[in-house]
Tab-separated table of C-alpha atoms in Angstrom:
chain	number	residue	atom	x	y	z
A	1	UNK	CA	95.939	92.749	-135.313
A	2	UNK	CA	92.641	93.493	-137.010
A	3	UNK	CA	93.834	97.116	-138.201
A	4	UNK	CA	97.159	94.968	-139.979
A	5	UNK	CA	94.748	92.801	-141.580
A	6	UNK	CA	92.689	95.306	-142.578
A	7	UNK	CA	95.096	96.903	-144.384
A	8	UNK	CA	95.914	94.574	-147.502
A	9	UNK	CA	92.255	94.823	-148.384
A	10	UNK	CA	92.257	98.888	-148.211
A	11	UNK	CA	95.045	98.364	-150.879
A	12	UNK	CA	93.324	96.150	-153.179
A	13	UNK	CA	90.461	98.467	-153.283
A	14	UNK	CA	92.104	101.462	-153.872
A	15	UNK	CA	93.947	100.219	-156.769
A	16	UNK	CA	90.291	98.562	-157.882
A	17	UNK	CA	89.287	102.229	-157.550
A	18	UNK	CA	92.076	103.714	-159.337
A	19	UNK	CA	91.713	101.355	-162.416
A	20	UNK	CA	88.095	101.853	-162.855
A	21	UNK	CA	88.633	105.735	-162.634
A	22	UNK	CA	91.493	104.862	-165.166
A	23	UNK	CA	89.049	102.681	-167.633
A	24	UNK	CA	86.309	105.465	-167.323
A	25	UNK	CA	88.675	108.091	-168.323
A	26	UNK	CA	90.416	105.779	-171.140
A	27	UNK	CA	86.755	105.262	-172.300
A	28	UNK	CA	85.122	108.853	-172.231
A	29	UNK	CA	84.103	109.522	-175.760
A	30	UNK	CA	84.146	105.823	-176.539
A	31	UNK	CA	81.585	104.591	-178.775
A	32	UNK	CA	78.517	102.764	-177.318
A	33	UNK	CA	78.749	100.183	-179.531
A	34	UNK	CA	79.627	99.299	-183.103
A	35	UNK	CA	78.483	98.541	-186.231
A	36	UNK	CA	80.479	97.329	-188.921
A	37	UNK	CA	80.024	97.554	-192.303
A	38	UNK	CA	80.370	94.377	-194.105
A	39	UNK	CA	78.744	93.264	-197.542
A	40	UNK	CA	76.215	90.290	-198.775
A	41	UNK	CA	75.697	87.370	-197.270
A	42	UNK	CA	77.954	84.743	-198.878
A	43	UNK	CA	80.984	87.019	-199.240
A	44	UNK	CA	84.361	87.352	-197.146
A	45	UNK	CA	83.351	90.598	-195.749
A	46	UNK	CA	80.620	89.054	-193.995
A	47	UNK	CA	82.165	86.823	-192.194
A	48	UNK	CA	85.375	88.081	-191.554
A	49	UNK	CA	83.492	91.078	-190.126
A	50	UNK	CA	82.098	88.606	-187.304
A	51	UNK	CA	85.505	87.663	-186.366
A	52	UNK	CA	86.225	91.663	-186.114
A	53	UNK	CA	82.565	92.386	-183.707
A	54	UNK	CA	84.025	88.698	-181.693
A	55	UNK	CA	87.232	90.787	-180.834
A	56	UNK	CA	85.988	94.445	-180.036
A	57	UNK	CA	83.192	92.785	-178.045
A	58	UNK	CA	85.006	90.517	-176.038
A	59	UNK	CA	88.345	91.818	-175.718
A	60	UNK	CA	87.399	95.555	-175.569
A	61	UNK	CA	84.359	95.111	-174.125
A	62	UNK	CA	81.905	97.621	-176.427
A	63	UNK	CA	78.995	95.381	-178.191
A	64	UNK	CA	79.192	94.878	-181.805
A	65	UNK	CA	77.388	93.764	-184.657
A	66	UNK	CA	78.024	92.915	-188.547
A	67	UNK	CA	75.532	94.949	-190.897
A	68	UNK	CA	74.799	93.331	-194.087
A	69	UNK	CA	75.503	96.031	-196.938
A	70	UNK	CA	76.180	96.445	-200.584
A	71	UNK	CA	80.265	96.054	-199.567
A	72	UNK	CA	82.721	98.945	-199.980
A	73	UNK	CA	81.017	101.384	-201.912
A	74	UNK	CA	78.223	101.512	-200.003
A	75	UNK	CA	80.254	101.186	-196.701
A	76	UNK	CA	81.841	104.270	-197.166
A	77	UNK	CA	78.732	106.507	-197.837
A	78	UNK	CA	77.820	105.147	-194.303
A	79	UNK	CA	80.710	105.564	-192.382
A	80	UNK	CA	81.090	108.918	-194.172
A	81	UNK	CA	77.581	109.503	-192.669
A	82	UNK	CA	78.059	108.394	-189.370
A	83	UNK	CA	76.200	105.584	-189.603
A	84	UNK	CA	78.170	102.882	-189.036
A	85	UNK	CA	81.555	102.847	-187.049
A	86	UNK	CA	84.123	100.458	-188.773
A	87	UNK	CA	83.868	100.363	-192.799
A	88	UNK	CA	85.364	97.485	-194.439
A	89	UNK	CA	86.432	98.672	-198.218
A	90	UNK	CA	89.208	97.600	-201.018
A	91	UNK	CA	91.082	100.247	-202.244
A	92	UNK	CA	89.714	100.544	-205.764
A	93	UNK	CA	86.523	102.326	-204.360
A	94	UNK	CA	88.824	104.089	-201.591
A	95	UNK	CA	90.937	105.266	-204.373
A	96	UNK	CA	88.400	107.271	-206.566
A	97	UNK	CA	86.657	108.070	-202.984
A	98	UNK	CA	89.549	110.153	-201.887
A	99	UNK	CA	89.843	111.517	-205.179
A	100	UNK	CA	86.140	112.470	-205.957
A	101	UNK	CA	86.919	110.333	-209.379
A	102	UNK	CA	84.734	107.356	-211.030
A	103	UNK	CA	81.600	106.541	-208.848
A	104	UNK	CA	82.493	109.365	-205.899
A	105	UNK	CA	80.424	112.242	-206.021
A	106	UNK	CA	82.709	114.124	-204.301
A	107	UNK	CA	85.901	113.896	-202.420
A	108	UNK	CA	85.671	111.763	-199.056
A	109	UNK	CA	88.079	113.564	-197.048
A	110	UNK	CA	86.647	111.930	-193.617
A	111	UNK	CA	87.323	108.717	-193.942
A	112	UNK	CA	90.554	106.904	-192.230
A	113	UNK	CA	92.517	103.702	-192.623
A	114	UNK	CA	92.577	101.480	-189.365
A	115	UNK	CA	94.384	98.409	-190.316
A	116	UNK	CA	94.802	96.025	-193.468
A	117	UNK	CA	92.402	93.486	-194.301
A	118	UNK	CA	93.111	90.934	-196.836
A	119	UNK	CA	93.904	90.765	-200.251
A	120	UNK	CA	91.374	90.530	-202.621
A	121	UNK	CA	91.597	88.321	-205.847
A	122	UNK	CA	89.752	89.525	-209.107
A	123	UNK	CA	88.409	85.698	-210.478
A	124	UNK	CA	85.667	83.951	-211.490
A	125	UNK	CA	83.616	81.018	-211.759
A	126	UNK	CA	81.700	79.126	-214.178
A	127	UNK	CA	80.157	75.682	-214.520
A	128	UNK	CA	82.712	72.808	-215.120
A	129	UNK	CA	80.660	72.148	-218.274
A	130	UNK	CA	80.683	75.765	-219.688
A	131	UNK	CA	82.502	76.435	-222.536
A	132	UNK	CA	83.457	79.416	-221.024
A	133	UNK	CA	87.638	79.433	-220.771
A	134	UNK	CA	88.717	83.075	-221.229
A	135	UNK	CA	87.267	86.220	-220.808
A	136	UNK	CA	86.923	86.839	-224.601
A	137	UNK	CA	84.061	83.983	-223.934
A	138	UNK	CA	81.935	86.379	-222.093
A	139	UNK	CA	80.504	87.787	-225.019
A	140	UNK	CA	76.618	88.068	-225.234
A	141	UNK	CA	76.421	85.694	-222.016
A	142	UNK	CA	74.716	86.314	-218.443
A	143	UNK	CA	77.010	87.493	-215.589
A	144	UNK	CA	76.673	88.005	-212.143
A	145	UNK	CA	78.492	91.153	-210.304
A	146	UNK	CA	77.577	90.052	-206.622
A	147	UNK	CA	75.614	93.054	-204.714
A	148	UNK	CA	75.668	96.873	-205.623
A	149	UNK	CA	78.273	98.787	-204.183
A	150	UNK	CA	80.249	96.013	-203.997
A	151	UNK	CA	84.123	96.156	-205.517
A	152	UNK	CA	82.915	93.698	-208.513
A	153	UNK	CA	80.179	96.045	-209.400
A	154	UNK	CA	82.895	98.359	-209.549
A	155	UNK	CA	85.488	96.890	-211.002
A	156	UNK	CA	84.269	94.547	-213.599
A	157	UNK	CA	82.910	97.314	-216.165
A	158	UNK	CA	85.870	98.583	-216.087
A	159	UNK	CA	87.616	95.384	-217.333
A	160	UNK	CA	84.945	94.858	-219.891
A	161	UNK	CA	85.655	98.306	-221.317
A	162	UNK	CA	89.256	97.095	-221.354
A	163	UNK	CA	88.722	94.546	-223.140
A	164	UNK	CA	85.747	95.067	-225.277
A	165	UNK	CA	83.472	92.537	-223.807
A	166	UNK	CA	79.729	93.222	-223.969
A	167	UNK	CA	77.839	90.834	-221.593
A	168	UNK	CA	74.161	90.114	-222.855
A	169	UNK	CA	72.971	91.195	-219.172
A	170	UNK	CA	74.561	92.162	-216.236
A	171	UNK	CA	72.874	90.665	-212.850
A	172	UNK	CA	73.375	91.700	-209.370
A	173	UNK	CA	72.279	90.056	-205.728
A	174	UNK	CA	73.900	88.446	-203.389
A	175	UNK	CA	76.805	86.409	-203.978
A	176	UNK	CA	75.245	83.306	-202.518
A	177	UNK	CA	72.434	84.157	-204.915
A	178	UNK	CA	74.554	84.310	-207.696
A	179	UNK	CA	76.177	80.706	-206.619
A	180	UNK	CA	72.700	79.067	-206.595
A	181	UNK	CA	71.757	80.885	-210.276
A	182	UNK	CA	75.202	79.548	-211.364
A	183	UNK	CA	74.662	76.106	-210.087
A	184	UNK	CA	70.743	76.178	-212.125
A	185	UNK	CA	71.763	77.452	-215.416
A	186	UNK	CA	70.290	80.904	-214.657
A	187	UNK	CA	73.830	82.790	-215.568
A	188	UNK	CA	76.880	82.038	-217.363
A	189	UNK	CA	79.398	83.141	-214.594
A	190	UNK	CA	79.690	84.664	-211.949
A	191	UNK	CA	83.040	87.625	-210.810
A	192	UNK	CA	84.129	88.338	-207.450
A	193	UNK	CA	87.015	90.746	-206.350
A	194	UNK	CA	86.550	89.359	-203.153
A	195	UNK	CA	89.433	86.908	-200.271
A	196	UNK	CA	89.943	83.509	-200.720
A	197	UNK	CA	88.287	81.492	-200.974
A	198	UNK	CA	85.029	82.603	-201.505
A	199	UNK	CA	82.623	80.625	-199.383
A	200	UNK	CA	79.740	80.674	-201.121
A	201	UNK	CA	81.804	79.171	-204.164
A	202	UNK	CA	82.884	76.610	-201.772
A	203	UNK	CA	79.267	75.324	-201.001
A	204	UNK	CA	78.664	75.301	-204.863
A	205	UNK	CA	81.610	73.284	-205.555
A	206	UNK	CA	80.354	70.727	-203.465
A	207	UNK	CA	77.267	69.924	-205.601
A	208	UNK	CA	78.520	71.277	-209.046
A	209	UNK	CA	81.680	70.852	-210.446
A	210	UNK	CA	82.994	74.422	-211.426
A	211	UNK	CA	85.889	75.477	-212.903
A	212	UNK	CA	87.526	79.431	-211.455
A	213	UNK	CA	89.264	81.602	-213.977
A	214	UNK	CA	91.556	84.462	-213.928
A	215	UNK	CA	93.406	86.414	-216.676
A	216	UNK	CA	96.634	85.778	-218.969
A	217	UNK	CA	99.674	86.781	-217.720
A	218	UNK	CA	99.401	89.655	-220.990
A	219	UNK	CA	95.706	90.727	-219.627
A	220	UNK	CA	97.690	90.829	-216.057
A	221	UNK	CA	100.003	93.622	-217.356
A	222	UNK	CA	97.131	95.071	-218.828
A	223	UNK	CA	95.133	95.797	-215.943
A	224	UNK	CA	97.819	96.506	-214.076
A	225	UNK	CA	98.799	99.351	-215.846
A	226	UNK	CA	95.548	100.812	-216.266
A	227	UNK	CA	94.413	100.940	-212.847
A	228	UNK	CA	97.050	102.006	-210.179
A	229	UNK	CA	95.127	100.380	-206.880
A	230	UNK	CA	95.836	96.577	-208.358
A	231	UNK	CA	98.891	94.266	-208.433
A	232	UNK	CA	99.457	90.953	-210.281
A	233	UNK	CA	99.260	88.424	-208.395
A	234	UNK	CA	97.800	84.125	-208.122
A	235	UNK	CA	95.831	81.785	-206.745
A	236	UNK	CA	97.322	78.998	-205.655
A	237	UNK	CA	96.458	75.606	-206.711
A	238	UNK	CA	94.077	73.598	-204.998
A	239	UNK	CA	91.873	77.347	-203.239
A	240	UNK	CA	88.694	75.482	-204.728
A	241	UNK	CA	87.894	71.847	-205.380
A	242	UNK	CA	88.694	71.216	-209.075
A	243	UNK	CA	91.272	73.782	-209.266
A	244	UNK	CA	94.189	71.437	-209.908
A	245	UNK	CA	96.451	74.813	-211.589
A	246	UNK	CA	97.718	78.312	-210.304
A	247	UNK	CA	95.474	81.163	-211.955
A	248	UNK	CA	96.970	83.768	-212.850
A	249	UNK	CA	94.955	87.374	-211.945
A	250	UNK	CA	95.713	90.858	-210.347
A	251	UNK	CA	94.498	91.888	-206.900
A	252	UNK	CA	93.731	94.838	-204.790
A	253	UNK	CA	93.811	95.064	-201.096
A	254	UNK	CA	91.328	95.951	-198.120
A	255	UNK	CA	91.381	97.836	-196.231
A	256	UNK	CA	89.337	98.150	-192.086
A	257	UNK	CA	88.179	102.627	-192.131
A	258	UNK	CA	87.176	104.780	-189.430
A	259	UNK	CA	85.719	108.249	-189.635
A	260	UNK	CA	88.416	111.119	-188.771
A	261	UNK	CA	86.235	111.851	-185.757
A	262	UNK	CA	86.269	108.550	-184.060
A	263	UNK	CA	88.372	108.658	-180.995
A	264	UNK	CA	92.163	108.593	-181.093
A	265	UNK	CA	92.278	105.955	-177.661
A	266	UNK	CA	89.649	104.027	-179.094
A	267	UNK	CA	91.086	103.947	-182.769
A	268	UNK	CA	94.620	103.090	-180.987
A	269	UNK	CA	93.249	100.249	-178.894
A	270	UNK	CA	91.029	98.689	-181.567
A	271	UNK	CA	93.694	98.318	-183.848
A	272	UNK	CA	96.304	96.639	-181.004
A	273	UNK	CA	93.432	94.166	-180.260
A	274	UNK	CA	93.167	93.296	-183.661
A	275	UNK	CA	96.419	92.255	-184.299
A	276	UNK	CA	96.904	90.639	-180.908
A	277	UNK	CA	94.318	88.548	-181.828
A	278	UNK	CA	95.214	87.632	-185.593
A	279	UNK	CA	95.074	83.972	-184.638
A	280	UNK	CA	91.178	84.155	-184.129
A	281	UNK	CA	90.788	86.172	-187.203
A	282	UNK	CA	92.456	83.343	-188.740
A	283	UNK	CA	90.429	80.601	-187.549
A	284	UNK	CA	87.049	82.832	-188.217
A	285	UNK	CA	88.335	83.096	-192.519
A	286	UNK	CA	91.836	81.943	-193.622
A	287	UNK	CA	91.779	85.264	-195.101
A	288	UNK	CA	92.304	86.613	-191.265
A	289	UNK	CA	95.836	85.384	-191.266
A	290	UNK	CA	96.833	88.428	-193.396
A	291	UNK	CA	95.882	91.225	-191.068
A	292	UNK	CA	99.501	91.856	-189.563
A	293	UNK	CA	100.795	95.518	-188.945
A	294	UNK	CA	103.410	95.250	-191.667
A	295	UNK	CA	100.674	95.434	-194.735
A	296	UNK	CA	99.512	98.649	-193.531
A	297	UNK	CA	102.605	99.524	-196.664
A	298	UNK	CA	99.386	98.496	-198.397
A	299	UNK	CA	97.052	100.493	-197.443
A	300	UNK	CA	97.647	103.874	-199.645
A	301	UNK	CA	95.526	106.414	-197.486
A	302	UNK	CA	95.834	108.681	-194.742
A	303	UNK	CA	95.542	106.770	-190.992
A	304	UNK	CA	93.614	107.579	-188.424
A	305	UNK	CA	95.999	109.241	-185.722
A	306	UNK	CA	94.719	106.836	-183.450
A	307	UNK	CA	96.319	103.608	-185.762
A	308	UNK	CA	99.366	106.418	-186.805
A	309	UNK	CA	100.332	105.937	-183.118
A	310	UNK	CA	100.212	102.079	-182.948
A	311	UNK	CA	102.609	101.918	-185.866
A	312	UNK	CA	104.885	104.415	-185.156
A	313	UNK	CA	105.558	102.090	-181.698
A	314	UNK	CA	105.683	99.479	-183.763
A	315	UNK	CA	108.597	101.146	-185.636
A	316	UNK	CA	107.006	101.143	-188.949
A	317	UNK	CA	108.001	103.390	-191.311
A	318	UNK	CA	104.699	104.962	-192.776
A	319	UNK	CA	104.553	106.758	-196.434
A	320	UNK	CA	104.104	110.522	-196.368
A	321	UNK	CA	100.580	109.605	-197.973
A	322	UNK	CA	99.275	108.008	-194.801
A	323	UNK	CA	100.111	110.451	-192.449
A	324	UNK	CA	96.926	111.699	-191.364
A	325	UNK	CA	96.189	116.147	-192.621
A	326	UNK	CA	96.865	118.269	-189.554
């Protein structure tokens, strides 16, 4: 009778046995842990990238932590370097990245889409008792651009070429900073290309009436056509306290990037956790809600073979752009 008993428990531990052999060998090349590349504190990035370390940590069980950063531009010089493992970027600097265009020094061939992000809105704020209404009122004022490296460093010259704005000074920090020079008269406005809504804009609104602007639907069509990696697009009414009207902007997406070296298991399962767990993305930045394997369309760059395979069980149909070089 003992040996019958016995032999239940021999069961259970082989198959313990077998499924730690099978983890190990799942998990050989893994990375120790990882870092992700966010931006300033203040932003989106920031703390949507705690909701990312929350899910590889707990659900994949590898330790992760949020790096404060300049934002994309910066992000992927690191990942590009190895130093971090999981960039978080828009596509604006991705674009002229892959391209070896604008600020890239050189082509990034190494870098690899994961999964999509967010969209990210091009607005900005001023005081409620600015006179500031349009962007032609930026003239000779004080702006803030948020950190360097970060998409509205990038962006935002380019739409003052566009439309012949000359700023008195250009300012950069932090986006909280900017919120608290905004809220003491130190700047005129402050410009984000950033998710909604932004939360250090939220804090501000609750001790200084502001007032967020976009572009006419005319500027809209104007951006749009100069640079390929935005779409029109609006923020809805009510994003901000105060903002009682839709505004009417253009808007680039974001995109989570690997290096081509990462591991293909590792790449695969990260990206399956991450959209298994889209509700707790959700509840980390409302932003979250939009990371869902169907805006990968979005995401105009060649995937990591590890996320290729994900999608292609999903059954979605990937542009010949995104397939990953052999």
């Amino acid at each position: 009778m003992r040996t019958k008993r016995m032999i239940p428990s021999l069961v259970v531990l082989v198959l313990a046995v077998v499924a730690l052999a099978t983890d190990a060998q799942q998990r050989a090349g893994w990375p120790r842990s990882v870092a992700i590349g966010s931006a300033s504190i203040g932003g989106v990035y920031y703390v949507i990238a705690g909701g990312y370390a929350k899910v590889i940590q707990e659900k994949l069980g590898v330790p992760s932590s949020v790096e404060v950063t300049g934002g994309p531009e910066q992000n992927i010089l690191l990942l590009s370097a190895k130093k971090i493992e999981l960039g978080l970027a828009t596509m604006g600097p991705l674009y002229e990245a892959l391209r070896g265009i604008g600020w890239a020094d050189h082509r990034y061939t190494d870098l690899r889409g994961a999964f999509p992000m967010y969209t990210s809105y091009v607005h900005w704020v001023v005081r409620a008792d600015s006179t500031i209404r349009s962007i032609a009122d930026l003239n000779d004022k004080v702006v803030h651009l948020g950190p360097r490296g970060g998409t509205a460093e990038f962006f935002w010259p380019r739409v003052f070429e566009l439309f012949s704005i000359k700023p008195r000074r250009i300012v950069f920090g932090a986006i909280a900073e900017g919120a608290n020079a905004l809220r003491d008269g130190q700047i005129d406005g402050a410009f984000q290309v950033i998710g909604l809504p932004v939360p250090a804009w939220v804090e501000l609104s609750a001790t200084r009436p502001i007032r967020v602007l976009g572009f006419t639907p005319q500027q809209s069509e104007a951006l749009v056509a100069r640079f390929p990696y935005v779409s029109r697009a609006a923020i809805r009414a009510g994003v901000y306290r105060g903002q009682d009207t839709v505004i009417t902007t253009v808007a680039m997406w974001n995109a989570a990037i690997v290096h081509k070296d990462a591991p293909d298991d590792f790449v695969y399962e990260m990206v399956k956790t991450m959209f298994a767990n889209v509700d707790l993305l959700a509840t980390v930045h409302p932003a979250g809600a939009e990371t869902l394997p169907v805006n990968i369309f979005y995401i105009d760059m060649p995937l990591h073979p590890g996320a290729v395979r994900y999608y292609t069980e999903q059954k979605i149909k990937l542009k010949d752009s995104q397939l990953p070089p052999r």
